[in-house]
Amino acid sequence: MNSYPMHRVVLDEEDTKFLDEEFKWKLVEIARIARDILLYLPRKIGDYVDHGIDHSKRIIGIINELYDVVNEYCSYKLDVIDVFLLKASAYLHDTGNIIRSREVHGETSASIIEKIVQEKFKILTSNETKALMMISWAHQGSLLRLISLENKFLKIRDKNVNIGFLSALFRLADALDVGVNRASPIVYEVIKEELNEVSRRHWEDHMAILRRALDPEEGTILLFASPEKIESAKRLADRITKELRECNIILREYGFPLKEVEVKRIPDEYVVYRRSISQL
């Protein structure tokens, strides 16, 4: 491994949950690389909500939630290999934003995985590298990217890893990082006059969401919103439903239970909006 000076990274319980010692070590090294890159993202994506290390950490929490959902309801079960690939993707998927346009950051993230994580630091096996590159490539852009991976499997350790399933699950996990934690109201007050109209609305939609939850028994993603910001919450619910529908093209074949998004008003938790993937 090259001896580049990097920040020290300590993984917390959410990071290491479901991982063995080898994958914990690999995730520490990946997190060190990603942290240094993600610190500099604002130079390219200043109008966007959080795409930094905290975004990665929140996705890891979502992956832990989805682990329970998948392993209870789906025919494809997640194990230590799948969890490592998903959590490593959480750290690496947005690194490409640092050097190229937002529209192709998935491809650029894949290139960073190959040229930096693997070729310079030699952290991953060949198939681990390929898997992470494909997941990062498919996390944004056209639905055709996901569809192209639908029947893609790679042998890692002794398992045929379902890359299409993991790519769809990761794309959904990324989309589920919503809410006020991703769009700081303090930062919004500082930058709002500089934001374009689309970005301003995006920030406001995130700020409307105070909490998110999953209810797999009812097949529902729950968004809890401020009463005065219901319209913003509805817009965000529509975007999540679109992502859910696209990811379900692959996930539904394995019994994935989540099929709709509800907006509940705080504090009485009255359902004010419901959107199903069948309505799109």
XYZ file of N, CA and C in Angstrom:
840
model
N 0.840 -1.196 0.000
C 0.000 0.000 0.000
C 0.875 1.246 0.000
N 0.532 2.266 -0.759
C 1.273 3.515 -0.752
C 1.093 4.244 0.556
N 2.098 5.023 0.946
C 2.069 5.673 2.260
C 1.712 7.147 2.139
N 0.604 7.446 1.490
C 0.121 8.820 1.430
C -0.387 9.223 2.813
N -0.076 10.451 3.272
C -0.642 10.891 4.551
C -2.128 11.162 4.397
N -2.921 10.583 5.276
C -4.367 10.780 5.226
C -4.892 10.929 6.640
N -6.111 11.461 6.753
C -6.750 11.596 8.041
C -6.986 10.225 8.679
N -6.883 10.198 9.972
C -7.236 8.977 10.698
C -8.751 8.857 10.735
N -9.250 7.664 10.506
C -10.694 7.417 10.509
C -10.992 6.295 11.498
N -11.967 6.521 12.351
C -12.436 5.496 13.277
C -13.872 5.160 12.911
N -14.120 3.894 12.602
C -15.468 3.480 12.260
C -16.295 3.294 13.523
N -17.580 3.637 13.419
C -18.470 3.448 14.556
C -19.260 2.150 14.400
N -20.152 1.906 15.336
C -20.909 0.646 15.347
C -21.766 0.486 14.104
N -22.328 1.578 13.595
C -23.146 1.492 12.383
C -22.300 1.052 11.187
N -21.073 1.579 11.106
C -20.175 1.204 10.018
C -19.865 -0.288 10.036
N -19.515 -0.805 11.193
C -18.974 -2.164 11.282
C -20.040 -3.241 11.457
N -21.264 -2.852 11.653
C -22.341 -3.818 11.852
C -22.421 -4.789 10.682
N -22.481 -6.073 10.981
C -22.595 -7.171 10.008
C -21.289 -7.470 9.247
N -20.157 -6.829 9.587
C -18.902 -7.057 8.875
C -17.953 -7.933 9.683
N -17.108 -8.705 8.977
C -16.057 -9.453 9.663
C -14.784 -8.605 9.717
N -13.713 -9.127 10.315
C -12.518 -8.331 10.563
C -11.835 -7.890 9.268
N -11.781 -8.760 8.274
C -11.137 -8.380 7.010
C -11.874 -7.229 6.346
N -13.186 -7.324 6.281
C -13.952 -6.259 5.635
C -13.979 -4.981 6.477
N -13.882 -5.092 7.796
C -13.761 -3.895 8.629
C -12.491 -3.131 8.269
N -11.367 -3.873 8.123
C -10.103 -3.229 7.767
C -10.220 -2.550 6.411
N -10.791 -3.250 5.434
C -10.931 -2.667 4.101
C -11.802 -1.415 4.142
N -12.866 -1.452 4.936
C -13.755 -0.295 5.008
C -13.056 0.899 5.652
N -12.223 0.674 6.659
C -11.444 1.760 7.259
C -10.575 2.431 6.202
N -9.861 1.637 5.401
C -8.978 2.197 4.378
C -9.769 2.957 3.321
N -10.915 2.415 2.919
C -11.765 3.094 1.942
C -12.305 4.398 2.514
N -12.718 4.380 3.773
C -13.245 5.586 4.410
C -12.184 6.677 4.498
N -10.932 6.301 4.710
C -9.843 7.287 4.767
C -9.684 7.981 3.420
N -9.692 7.200 2.355
C -9.565 7.777 1.019
C -10.763 8.674 0.705
N -11.967 8.153 0.967
C -13.190 8.891 0.639
C -13.282 10.190 1.427
N -12.902 10.158 2.696
C -13.000 11.362 3.525
C -12.170 12.495 2.940
N -10.939 12.187 2.525
C -10.087 13.227 1.954
C -10.680 13.798 0.673
N -11.261 12.943 -0.165
C -11.860 13.424 -1.412
C -13.128 14.220 -1.141
N -13.995 13.694 -0.278
C -15.301 14.319 -0.062
C -15.190 15.689 0.613
N -14.103 15.940 1.311
C -13.895 17.262 1.916
C -13.877 18.372 0.876
N -13.516 18.018 -0.360
C -13.323 19.038 -1.386
C -14.458 19.092 -2.411
N -15.555 18.378 -2.160
C -16.660 18.388 -3.113
C -17.284 19.759 -3.334
N -17.388 20.639 -2.321
C -18.062 21.920 -2.563
C -17.492 22.724 -3.716
N -16.256 22.471 -4.135
C -15.696 23.221 -5.254
C -16.410 22.911 -6.561
N -17.169 21.808 -6.607
C -17.864 21.434 -7.834
C -19.386 21.435 -7.699
N -19.908 21.188 -6.510
C -21.363 21.027 -6.383
C -21.919 21.934 -5.280
N -21.557 23.205 -5.337
C -21.926 24.143 -4.290
C -23.412 24.348 -4.097
N -24.233 24.146 -5.137
C -25.673 24.367 -5.023
C -26.428 23.170 -4.460
N -25.755 22.052 -4.297
C -26.450 20.817 -3.925
C -26.520 20.634 -2.415
N -27.497 19.821 -1.987
C -27.561 19.415 -0.584
C -26.372 18.491 -0.299
N -26.236 18.073 0.948
C -25.043 17.357 1.408
C -24.720 16.115 0.588
N -23.498 16.082 0.038
C -22.955 14.889 -0.617
C -21.613 14.503 -0.004
N -21.373 14.927 1.230
C -20.103 14.690 1.882
C -20.095 13.436 2.741
N -19.180 13.417 3.700
C -18.984 12.221 4.520
C -20.203 11.929 5.393
N -20.929 12.958 5.818
C -22.141 12.721 6.622
C -23.224 12.034 5.787
N -23.296 12.375 4.514
C -24.216 11.685 3.596
C -23.859 10.200 3.536
N -22.571 9.908 3.419
C -22.126 8.509 3.409
C -22.530 7.795 4.687
N -22.334 8.453 5.822
C -22.660 7.847 7.116
C -24.159 7.567 7.235
N -24.975 8.482 6.753
C -26.422 8.269 6.831
C -26.847 7.118 5.922
N -26.232 7.006 4.752
C -26.541 5.881 3.870
C -26.199 4.564 4.555
N -25.099 4.524 5.275
C -24.723 3.300 5.989
C -25.799 2.927 7.011
N -26.349 3.910 7.700
C -27.465 3.631 8.605
C -28.668 3.074 7.872
N -28.944 3.609 6.682
C -30.060 3.121 5.864
C -29.787 1.698 5.397
N -28.551 1.399 5.024
C -28.193 0.040 4.620
C -28.465 -0.941 5.753
N -28.147 -0.550 6.988
C -28.436 -1.426 8.126
C -29.937 -1.657 8.297
N -30.740 -0.627 8.033
C -32.198 -0.803 8.062
C -32.648 -1.765 6.965
N -32.145 -1.552 5.762
C -32.548 -2.384 4.622
C -32.065 -3.822 4.765
N -30.970 -4.034 5.467
C -30.488 -5.392 5.737
C -31.589 -6.213 6.402
N -32.217 -5.638 7.426
C -33.288 -6.354 8.129
C -34.485 -6.597 7.221
N -34.829 -5.602 6.404
C -35.963 -5.743 5.482
C -35.693 -6.848 4.463
N -34.535 -6.786 3.824
C -34.196 -7.758 2.783
C -34.134 -9.167 3.350
N -33.481 -9.337 4.489
C -33.277 -10.692 5.007
C -34.533 -11.293 5.617
N -35.525 -10.463 5.873
C -36.803 -11.002 6.329
C -37.737 -11.314 5.165
N -37.703 -10.498 4.107
C -38.726 -10.589 3.064
C -38.236 -11.106 1.712
N -36.946 -11.022 1.426
C -36.470 -11.294 0.071
C -35.833 -12.673 -0.051
N -35.901 -13.225 -1.245
C -35.289 -14.532 -1.488
C -33.775 -14.435 -1.587
N -33.251 -13.281 -2.007
C -31.809 -13.066 -1.989
C -31.447 -12.482 -0.632
N -30.573 -13.156 0.095
C -30.209 -12.727 1.446
C -28.861 -12.016 1.446
N -28.770 -10.934 2.192
C -27.516 -10.202 2.331
C -26.624 -10.874 3.363
N -25.337 -11.022 3.017
C -24.377 -11.521 3.992
C -23.238 -10.516 4.112
N -22.151 -10.911 4.754
C -21.050 -9.992 5.037
C -20.455 -9.407 3.762
N -20.427 -10.170 2.677
C -19.865 -9.686 1.415
C -20.746 -8.575 0.840
N -22.044 -8.824 0.778
C -22.980 -7.822 0.250
C -22.935 -6.539 1.078
N -22.912 -6.690 2.397
C -22.912 -5.512 3.274
C -21.640 -4.698 3.072
N -20.514 -5.373 2.938
C -19.272 -4.642 2.673
C -19.379 -3.841 1.384
N -19.863 -4.461 0.320
C -19.960 -3.764 -0.962
C -20.900 -2.565 -0.870
N -22.000 -2.713 -0.171
C -22.947 -1.607 -0.012
C -22.341 -0.472 0.811
N -21.653 -0.817 1.902
C -21.091 0.225 2.772
C -19.876 0.896 2.130
N -19.072 0.125 1.424
C -17.968 0.738 0.690
C -18.508 1.681 -0.383
N -19.604 1.295 -1.031
C -20.237 2.163 -2.029
C -20.748 3.448 -1.400
N -21.221 3.363 -0.168
C -21.693 4.574 0.517
C -20.583 5.610 0.605
N -19.373 5.162 0.863
C -18.245 6.088 0.950
C -17.741 6.555 -0.407
N -17.854 5.716 -1.431
C -17.171 5.990 -2.692
C -18.054 6.545 -3.809
N -19.375 6.388 -3.716
C -20.227 6.625 -4.889
C -20.245 8.064 -5.368
N -20.001 9.027 -4.488
C -20.050 10.438 -4.878
C -18.673 11.074 -5.031
N -17.607 10.303 -4.893
C -16.270 10.898 -4.994
C -16.022 11.514 -6.361
N -16.675 10.980 -7.378
C -16.484 11.502 -8.731
C -16.945 12.931 -8.918
N -17.738 13.444 -7.995
C -18.174 14.840 -8.092
C -17.017 15.828 -8.017
N -15.856 15.379 -7.571
C -14.756 16.317 -7.354
C -14.106 16.791 -8.650
N -14.186 15.995 -9.727
C -13.406 16.355 -10.905
C -14.199 16.479 -12.200
N -15.449 16.044 -12.250
C -16.197 16.160 -13.488
C -17.613 16.618 -13.214
N -18.362 16.835 -14.287
C -19.705 17.372 -14.126
C -20.600 16.389 -13.377
N -21.599 16.931 -12.717
C -22.538 16.149 -11.923
C -23.178 15.027 -12.746
N -23.400 15.275 -14.021
C -24.125 14.334 -14.868
C -23.373 13.019 -15.074
N -22.061 13.018 -14.897
C -21.279 11.799 -15.127
C -20.497 11.392 -13.880
N -20.947 11.815 -12.705
C -20.130 11.538 -11.513
C -20.110 10.058 -11.157
N -21.121 9.288 -11.596
C -21.099 7.854 -11.342
C -19.937 7.178 -12.056
N -19.738 7.528 -13.321
C -18.607 6.976 -14.070
C -17.276 7.397 -13.455
N -17.193 8.670 -13.051
C -15.942 9.166 -12.488
C -15.654 8.509 -11.141
N -16.680 8.276 -10.339
C -16.492 7.545 -9.078
C -15.959 6.143 -9.355
N -16.500 5.489 -10.391
C -16.016 4.154 -10.759
C -14.543 4.200 -11.136
N -14.138 5.239 -11.846
C -12.742 5.384 -12.239
C -11.844 5.590 -11.015
N -12.314 6.363 -10.041
C -11.548 6.574 -8.809
C -11.375 5.262 -8.059
N -12.421 4.452 -8.029
C -12.324 3.141 -7.375
C -11.227 2.308 -8.026
N -11.175 2.329 -9.343
C -10.187 1.519 -10.056
C -8.771 2.080 -9.912
N -8.617 3.391 -10.144
C -7.283 3.965 -10.252
C -6.687 4.367 -8.898
N -7.533 4.721 -7.932
C -7.020 5.148 -6.630
C -7.157 4.041 -5.591
N -8.386 3.572 -5.373
C -8.610 2.590 -4.310
C -7.854 1.295 -4.602
N -7.892 0.850 -5.857
C -7.270 -0.428 -6.175
C -5.833 -0.291 -6.663
N -5.610 0.469 -7.741
C -4.274 0.488 -8.346
C -3.231 1.132 -7.439
N -3.591 2.217 -6.734
C -2.616 2.884 -5.869
C -2.533 2.253 -4.480
N -3.685 1.871 -3.918
C -3.696 1.406 -2.528
C -3.892 -0.106 -2.384
N -4.306 -0.747 -3.460
C -4.396 -2.219 -3.494
C -5.178 -2.787 -2.302
N -6.353 -2.223 -2.081
C -7.202 -2.629 -0.958
C -8.103 -3.801 -1.336
N -8.501 -3.859 -2.597
C -9.575 -4.755 -3.018
C -9.080 -5.891 -3.898
N -9.848 -6.964 -3.948
C -9.623 -7.994 -4.955
C -10.163 -7.488 -6.295
N -9.840 -8.210 -7.353
C -10.292 -7.821 -8.691
C -11.813 -7.752 -8.774
N -12.513 -8.775 -8.272
C -13.974 -8.782 -8.375
C -14.631 -7.811 -7.403
N -14.012 -7.559 -6.250
C -14.535 -6.509 -5.370
C -14.463 -5.159 -6.073
N -13.357 -4.907 -6.757
C -13.193 -3.667 -7.508
C -14.266 -3.542 -8.581
N -14.458 -4.596 -9.356
C -15.475 -4.576 -10.421
C -16.863 -4.337 -9.848
N -17.177 -4.993 -8.740
C -18.502 -4.838 -8.138
C -18.738 -3.400 -7.699
N -17.770 -2.806 -7.012
C -17.930 -1.430 -6.543
C -18.003 -0.452 -7.701
N -17.251 -0.700 -8.742
C -17.327 0.169 -9.920
C -18.718 0.124 -10.543
N -19.302 -1.066 -10.647
C -20.633 -1.186 -11.244
C -21.708 -0.548 -10.379
N -21.625 -0.728 -9.067
C -22.618 -0.128 -8.166
C -22.557 1.394 -8.244
N -21.338 1.956 -8.234
C -21.199 3.410 -8.330
C -21.685 3.924 -9.680
N -21.345 3.211 -10.758
C -21.791 3.603 -12.095
C -23.308 3.629 -12.199
N -23.979 2.658 -11.552
C -25.433 2.512 -11.697
C -26.233 3.329 -10.701
N -25.575 4.013 -9.758
C -26.357 4.698 -8.718
C -27.003 5.984 -9.216
N -26.603 6.491 -10.379
C -27.217 7.700 -10.940
C -27.356 7.529 -12.438
N -28.120 8.412 -13.023
C -28.285 8.351 -14.468
C -29.458 7.472 -14.873
N -29.434 7.032 -16.098
C -30.556 6.330 -16.709
C -30.868 5.009 -16.019
N -32.163 4.691 -16.004
C -32.625 3.396 -15.511
C -31.983 2.249 -16.292
N -31.609 2.507 -17.533
C -30.994 1.461 -18.351
C -29.715 0.925 -17.716
N -29.070 1.739 -16.902
C -27.863 1.254 -16.215
C -28.215 0.109 -15.275
N -29.263 0.298 -14.488
C -29.691 -0.774 -13.586
C -30.107 -2.009 -14.371
N -30.911 -1.802 -15.386
C -31.427 -2.930 -16.164
C -30.286 -3.741 -16.774
N -29.218 -3.064 -17.189
C -28.087 -3.763 -17.801
C -27.372 -4.686 -16.823
N -27.571 -4.467 -15.519
C -26.919 -5.285 -14.488
C -27.855 -6.330 -13.887
N -29.061 -6.447 -14.428
C -30.091 -7.272 -13.808
C -29.652 -8.713 -13.577
N -28.941 -9.294 -14.486
C -28.516 -10.697 -14.355
C -27.008 -10.822 -14.191
N -26.402 -9.787 -13.595
C -24.959 -9.775 -13.430
C -24.576 -10.341 -12.055
N -23.723 -11.350 -12.060
C -23.211 -11.948 -10.827
C -21.686 -11.969 -10.880
N -21.051 -11.799 -9.712
C -19.599 -11.909 -9.601
C -19.263 -12.817 -8.427
N -18.258 -13.657 -8.600
C -17.830 -14.549 -7.527
C -16.878 -13.804 -6.589
N -17.282 -13.649 -5.342
C -16.443 -13.038 -4.313
C -16.427 -13.982 -3.125
N -15.215 -14.337 -2.684
C -15.065 -15.430 -1.732
C -15.762 -16.659 -2.346
N -16.735 -17.194 -1.644
C -17.400 -18.390 -2.182
C -18.839 -18.112 -2.588
N -19.164 -16.841 -2.825
C -20.552 -16.484 -3.126
C -20.675 -15.868 -4.506
N -21.730 -16.228 -5.233
C -22.108 -15.524 -6.454
C -22.922 -14.300 -6.054
N -22.275 -13.160 -6.054
C -22.893 -11.923 -5.576
C -23.772 -11.336 -6.666
N -25.001 -10.997 -6.295
C -25.991 -10.468 -7.233
C -25.789 -8.956 -7.383
N -25.029 -8.560 -8.396
C -24.662 -7.150 -8.568
C -25.885 -6.297 -8.934
N -26.790 -6.841 -9.738
C -27.997 -6.093 -10.086
C -28.831 -5.768 -8.863
N -29.030 -6.768 -7.989
C -29.805 -6.558 -6.763
C -29.132 -5.515 -5.883
N -27.823 -5.648 -5.679
C -27.103 -4.700 -4.824
C -27.120 -3.287 -5.415
N -27.000 -3.181 -6.724
C -27.017 -1.857 -7.361
C -28.370 -1.174 -7.168
N -29.450 -1.929 -7.329
C -30.789 -1.365 -7.124
C -31.000 -0.995 -5.662
N -30.558 -1.861 -4.751
C -30.724 -1.587 -3.322
C -29.921 -0.367 -2.914
N -28.704 -0.237 -3.441
C -27.891 0.928 -3.092
C -28.494 2.204 -3.662
N -28.978 2.139 -4.879
C -29.593 3.334 -5.484
C -30.771 3.803 -4.631
N -31.545 2.859 -4.103
C -32.653 3.227 -3.233
C -32.147 3.795 -1.913
N -31.131 3.186 -1.324
C -30.572 3.693 -0.067
C -30.095 5.127 -0.222
N -29.449 5.420 -1.324
C -28.985 6.784 -1.612
C -30.170 7.748 -1.675
N -31.234 7.318 -2.341
C -32.424 8.172 -2.481
C -33.142 8.385 -1.149
N -32.976 7.455 -0.218
C -33.674 7.551 1.071
C -32.967 8.457 2.071
N -31.811 8.982 1.721
C -31.173 9.964 2.601
C -31.818 11.318 2.351
N -32.915 11.535 3.039
C -33.703 12.753 2.857
C -33.916 13.426 4.213
N -34.238 14.715 4.147
C -34.627 15.396 5.367
C -33.722 16.544 5.756
N -34.062 17.110 6.885
C -33.399 18.320 7.351
C -31.927 18.076 7.666
N -31.546 16.832 7.975
C -30.136 16.549 8.236
C -29.284 16.653 6.979
N -29.905 16.547 5.834
C -29.161 16.642 4.579
C -29.156 18.047 4.005
N -30.006 18.911 4.523
C -30.112 20.280 4.016
C -30.231 21.223 5.213
N -29.109 21.618 5.742
C -29.078 22.438 6.958
C -29.809 23.761 6.760
N -30.809 24.052 7.598
C -31.486 25.350 7.503
C -30.545 26.529 7.714
N -29.514 26.351 8.526
C -28.545 27.422 8.749
C -27.781 27.711 7.463
N -27.304 26.658 6.825
C -26.580 26.840 5.560
C -27.511 27.434 4.507
N -28.757 26.980 4.490
C -29.724 27.494 3.516
C -29.895 29.000 3.657
N -29.973 29.480 4.883
C -30.126 30.918 5.093
C -28.939 31.702 4.551
N -27.768 31.107 4.604
C -26.566 31.769 4.122
C -26.526 31.822 2.597
N -26.940 30.731 1.941
C -26.718 30.600 0.490
C -27.962 30.779 -0.366
N -29.144 30.933 0.232
C -30.385 30.851 -0.551
C -30.470 31.877 -1.670
N -29.901 33.066 -1.470
C -29.983 34.086 -2.518
C -29.104 33.738 -3.712
N -28.153 32.848 -3.517
C -27.247 32.447 -4.597
C -27.722 31.204 -5.333
N -28.732 30.508 -4.781
C -29.195 29.258 -5.372
C -30.078 29.519 -6.594
N -29.969 28.663 -7.596
C -30.935 28.730 -8.687
C -32.272 28.181 -8.199
N -33.325 28.390 -8.961
C -34.674 28.047 -8.498
C -34.830 26.559 -8.238
N -34.268 25.730 -9.093
C -34.382 24.280 -8.916
C -33.687 23.848 -7.627
N -32.485 24.352 -7.400
C -31.745 23.989 -6.191
C -32.444 24.504 -4.934
N -32.993 25.707 -5.005
C -33.686 26.263 -3.845
C -34.876 25.383 -3.457
N -35.638 24.947 -4.445
C -36.781 24.084 -4.172
C -36.325 22.738 -3.606
N -35.216 22.223 -4.113
C -34.678 20.956 -3.622
C -34.294 21.069 -2.146
N -33.616 22.140 -1.776
C -33.265 22.362 -0.367
C -34.535 22.457 0.488
N -35.514 23.198 0.022
C -36.746 23.387 0.803
C -37.506 22.078 0.970
N -37.493 21.235 -0.052
C -38.169 19.936 0.045
C -37.513 19.068 1.113
N -36.197 19.045 1.149
C -35.494 18.274 2.179
C -35.773 18.836 3.568
N -35.768 20.151 3.689
C -35.975 20.765 5.007
C -37.374 20.511 5.558
N -38.298 20.117 4.693
C -39.661 19.824 5.142
C -39.743 18.516 5.915
N -38.788 17.619 5.702
C -38.843 16.279 6.288
C -38.063 16.241 7.594
N -38.764 15.948 8.676
C -38.142 15.892 9.997
C -37.655 14.494 10.352
N -38.262 13.487 9.740
C -37.890 12.111 10.073
C -38.359 11.188 8.936
N -37.672 10.040 8.790
C -38.051 9.036 7.807
C -38.031 7.673 8.475
N -38.930 6.786 8.048
C -38.971 5.432 8.608
C -39.413 4.454 7.526
N -39.152 3.174 7.776
C -39.591 2.098 6.877
C -40.595 1.223 7.604
N -41.661 0.848 6.905
C -42.660 -0.073 7.444
C -42.856 -1.192 6.424
N -41.968 -2.186 6.438
C -42.064 -3.241 5.416
C -43.330 -4.070 5.512
N -43.894 -4.190 6.700
C -45.134 -4.958 6.841
C -46.256 -4.323 6.031
N -46.278 -2.997 5.996
C -47.275 -2.276 5.200
C -46.751 -1.918 3.813
N -45.481 -2.209 3.558
C -44.878 -1.913 2.256
C -44.637 -0.439 2.013
N -44.347 0.312 3.092
C -44.381 1.766 3.006
C -43.089 2.419 3.504
N -42.676 3.454 2.786
C -41.656 4.393 3.256
C -42.399 5.587 3.841
N -42.086 5.949 5.069
C -42.805 7.009 5.780
C -41.943 8.268 5.881
N -42.528 9.403 5.493
C -41.885 10.701 5.639
C -42.714 11.541 6.605
N -42.095 12.049 7.643
C -42.785 12.856 8.647
C -42.433 14.321 8.424
N -43.467 15.154 8.175
C -43.231 16.512 7.701
C -43.863 17.559 8.608
N -43.276 18.741 8.586
C -43.859 19.892 9.277
C -45.189 20.264 8.631
N -46.209 20.635 9.415
C -47.526 20.963 8.839
C -47.477 22.066 7.801
N -46.603 23.035 7.997
C -46.546 24.168 7.077
C -45.730 23.870 5.822
N -45.183 22.672 5.738
C -44.311 22.345 4.600
C -44.768 21.080 3.866
N -46.049 20.816 3.904
C -46.574 19.587 3.313
C -46.366 19.545 1.806
N -46.543 20.656 1.125
C -46.384 20.656 -0.334
C -44.954 20.304 -0.728
N -43.980 20.820 0.027
C -42.588 20.453 -0.234
C -42.373 18.970 0.020
N -42.972 18.456 1.083
C -42.840 17.029 1.395
C -43.452 16.166 0.301
N -44.552 16.610 -0.286
C -45.187 15.858 -1.382
C -44.261 15.767 -2.593
N -43.594 16.866 -2.911
C -42.674 16.847 -4.051
C -41.554 15.838 -3.820
N -41.030 15.823 -2.594
C -39.963 14.878 -2.288
C -40.485 13.443 -2.318
N -41.701 13.233 -1.835
C -42.315 11.904 -1.880
C -42.451 11.418 -3.320
N -42.809 12.311 -4.222
C -42.929 11.934 -5.635
C -41.585 11.492 -6.207
N -40.511 12.193 -5.833
C -39.186 11.822 -6.347
C -38.744 10.465 -5.797
N -39.022 10.235 -4.518
C -38.648 8.950 -3.927
C -39.460 7.821 -4.556
N -40.745 8.069 -4.807
C -41.593 7.043 -5.433
C -41.067 6.677 -6.810
N -40.604 7.664 -7.556
C -40.026 7.390 -8.880
C -38.796 6.491 -8.745
N -37.911 6.811 -7.804
C -36.728 5.969 -7.586
C -37.133 4.565 -7.125
N -38.125 4.498 -6.244
C -38.589 3.209 -5.738
C -39.142 2.347 -6.872
N -39.909 2.964 -7.763
C -40.456 2.226 -8.905
C -39.333 1.685 -9.779
N -38.334 2.505 -10.061
C -37.244 2.070 -10.938
C -36.416 0.965 -10.281
N -36.118 1.119 -8.995
C -35.339 0.084 -8.304
C -36.121 -1.220 -8.189
N -37.427 -1.116 -8.095
C -38.259 -2.316 -7.963
C -38.328 -3.136 -9.236
N -37.906 -2.598 -10.351
C -37.837 -3.401 -11.573
C -36.956 -4.621 -11.333
N -35.922 -4.454 -10.524
C -35.071 -5.576 -10.131
C -35.486 -6.146 -8.774
N -35.692 -5.308 -7.788
C -35.916 -5.778 -6.414
C -37.182 -6.610 -6.260
N -38.225 -6.271 -7.013
C -39.504 -6.975 -6.849
C -39.399 -8.456 -7.207
N -38.450 -8.795 -8.083
C -38.284 -10.196 -8.475
C -37.837 -11.063 -7.303
N -37.357 -10.430 -6.257
C -36.867 -11.159 -5.073
C -37.768 -10.965 -3.862
N -38.953 -10.361 -4.069
C -39.914 -10.205 -2.990
C -39.738 -8.959 -2.152
N -39.047 -7.951 -2.687
C -38.845 -6.716 -1.915
C -40.193 -6.090 -1.592
N -40.452 -5.734 -0.312
C -41.816 -5.379 0.087
C -42.218 -3.915 -0.088
N -41.283 -2.999 -0.181
C -41.628 -1.576 -0.180
C -42.175 -1.159 -1.537
N -43.400 -0.585 -1.527
C -44.086 -0.271 -2.785
C -44.704 1.127 -2.810
N -44.715 1.828 -1.682
C -45.345 3.146 -1.675
C -44.666 4.072 -0.674
N -44.980 5.361 -0.816
C -44.433 6.401 0.058
C -45.600 7.174 0.664
N -45.555 7.380 1.966
C -46.565 8.173 2.662
C -45.922 9.386 3.321
N -46.643 10.496 3.299
C -46.252 11.679 4.062
C -47.187 11.791 5.248
N -46.611 11.845 6.443
C -47.390 12.014 7.665
C -47.074 13.370 8.290
N -48.140 14.015 8.740
C -48.005 15.335 9.349
C -47.561 15.200 10.803
N -46.606 16.022 11.205
C -46.181 16.098 12.599
C -46.980 17.209 13.268
N -47.486 17.021 14.506
C -47.211 15.918 15.429
C -48.273 14.807 15.454
N -49.397 14.962 14.767
C -50.477 13.985 14.937
C -50.294 12.733 14.067
N -49.305 12.735 13.150
C -48.982 11.605 12.269
C -50.159 11.212 11.379
N -50.965 12.198 11.019
C -52.061 11.972 10.076
C -51.477 11.864 8.657
N -51.928 10.857 7.907
C -51.439 10.666 6.537
C -52.071 11.714 5.630
N -51.250 12.578 5.068
C -51.755 13.646 4.208
C -51.473 13.387 2.734
N -50.658 12.362 2.441
C -50.306 12.085 1.040
C -49.806 10.657 0.944
N -50.231 9.964 -0.098
C -49.769 8.600 -0.325
C -49.534 8.421 -1.822
N -48.380 7.860 -2.148
C -48.037 7.657 -3.556
C -47.491 6.255 -3.736
N -48.086 5.487 -4.655
C -47.667 4.119 -4.898
C -46.923 4.028 -6.228
N -46.018 3.052 -6.323
C -45.293 2.877 -7.584
C -46.239 2.454 -8.712
N -47.395 1.910 -8.371
C -48.368 1.506 -9.394
C -49.065 2.698 -10.013
N -48.950 3.883 -9.378
C -49.606 5.091 -9.890
C -48.746 5.793 -10.929
N -47.501 5.372 -11.066
C -46.587 6.067 -11.999
C -46.598 5.408 -13.376
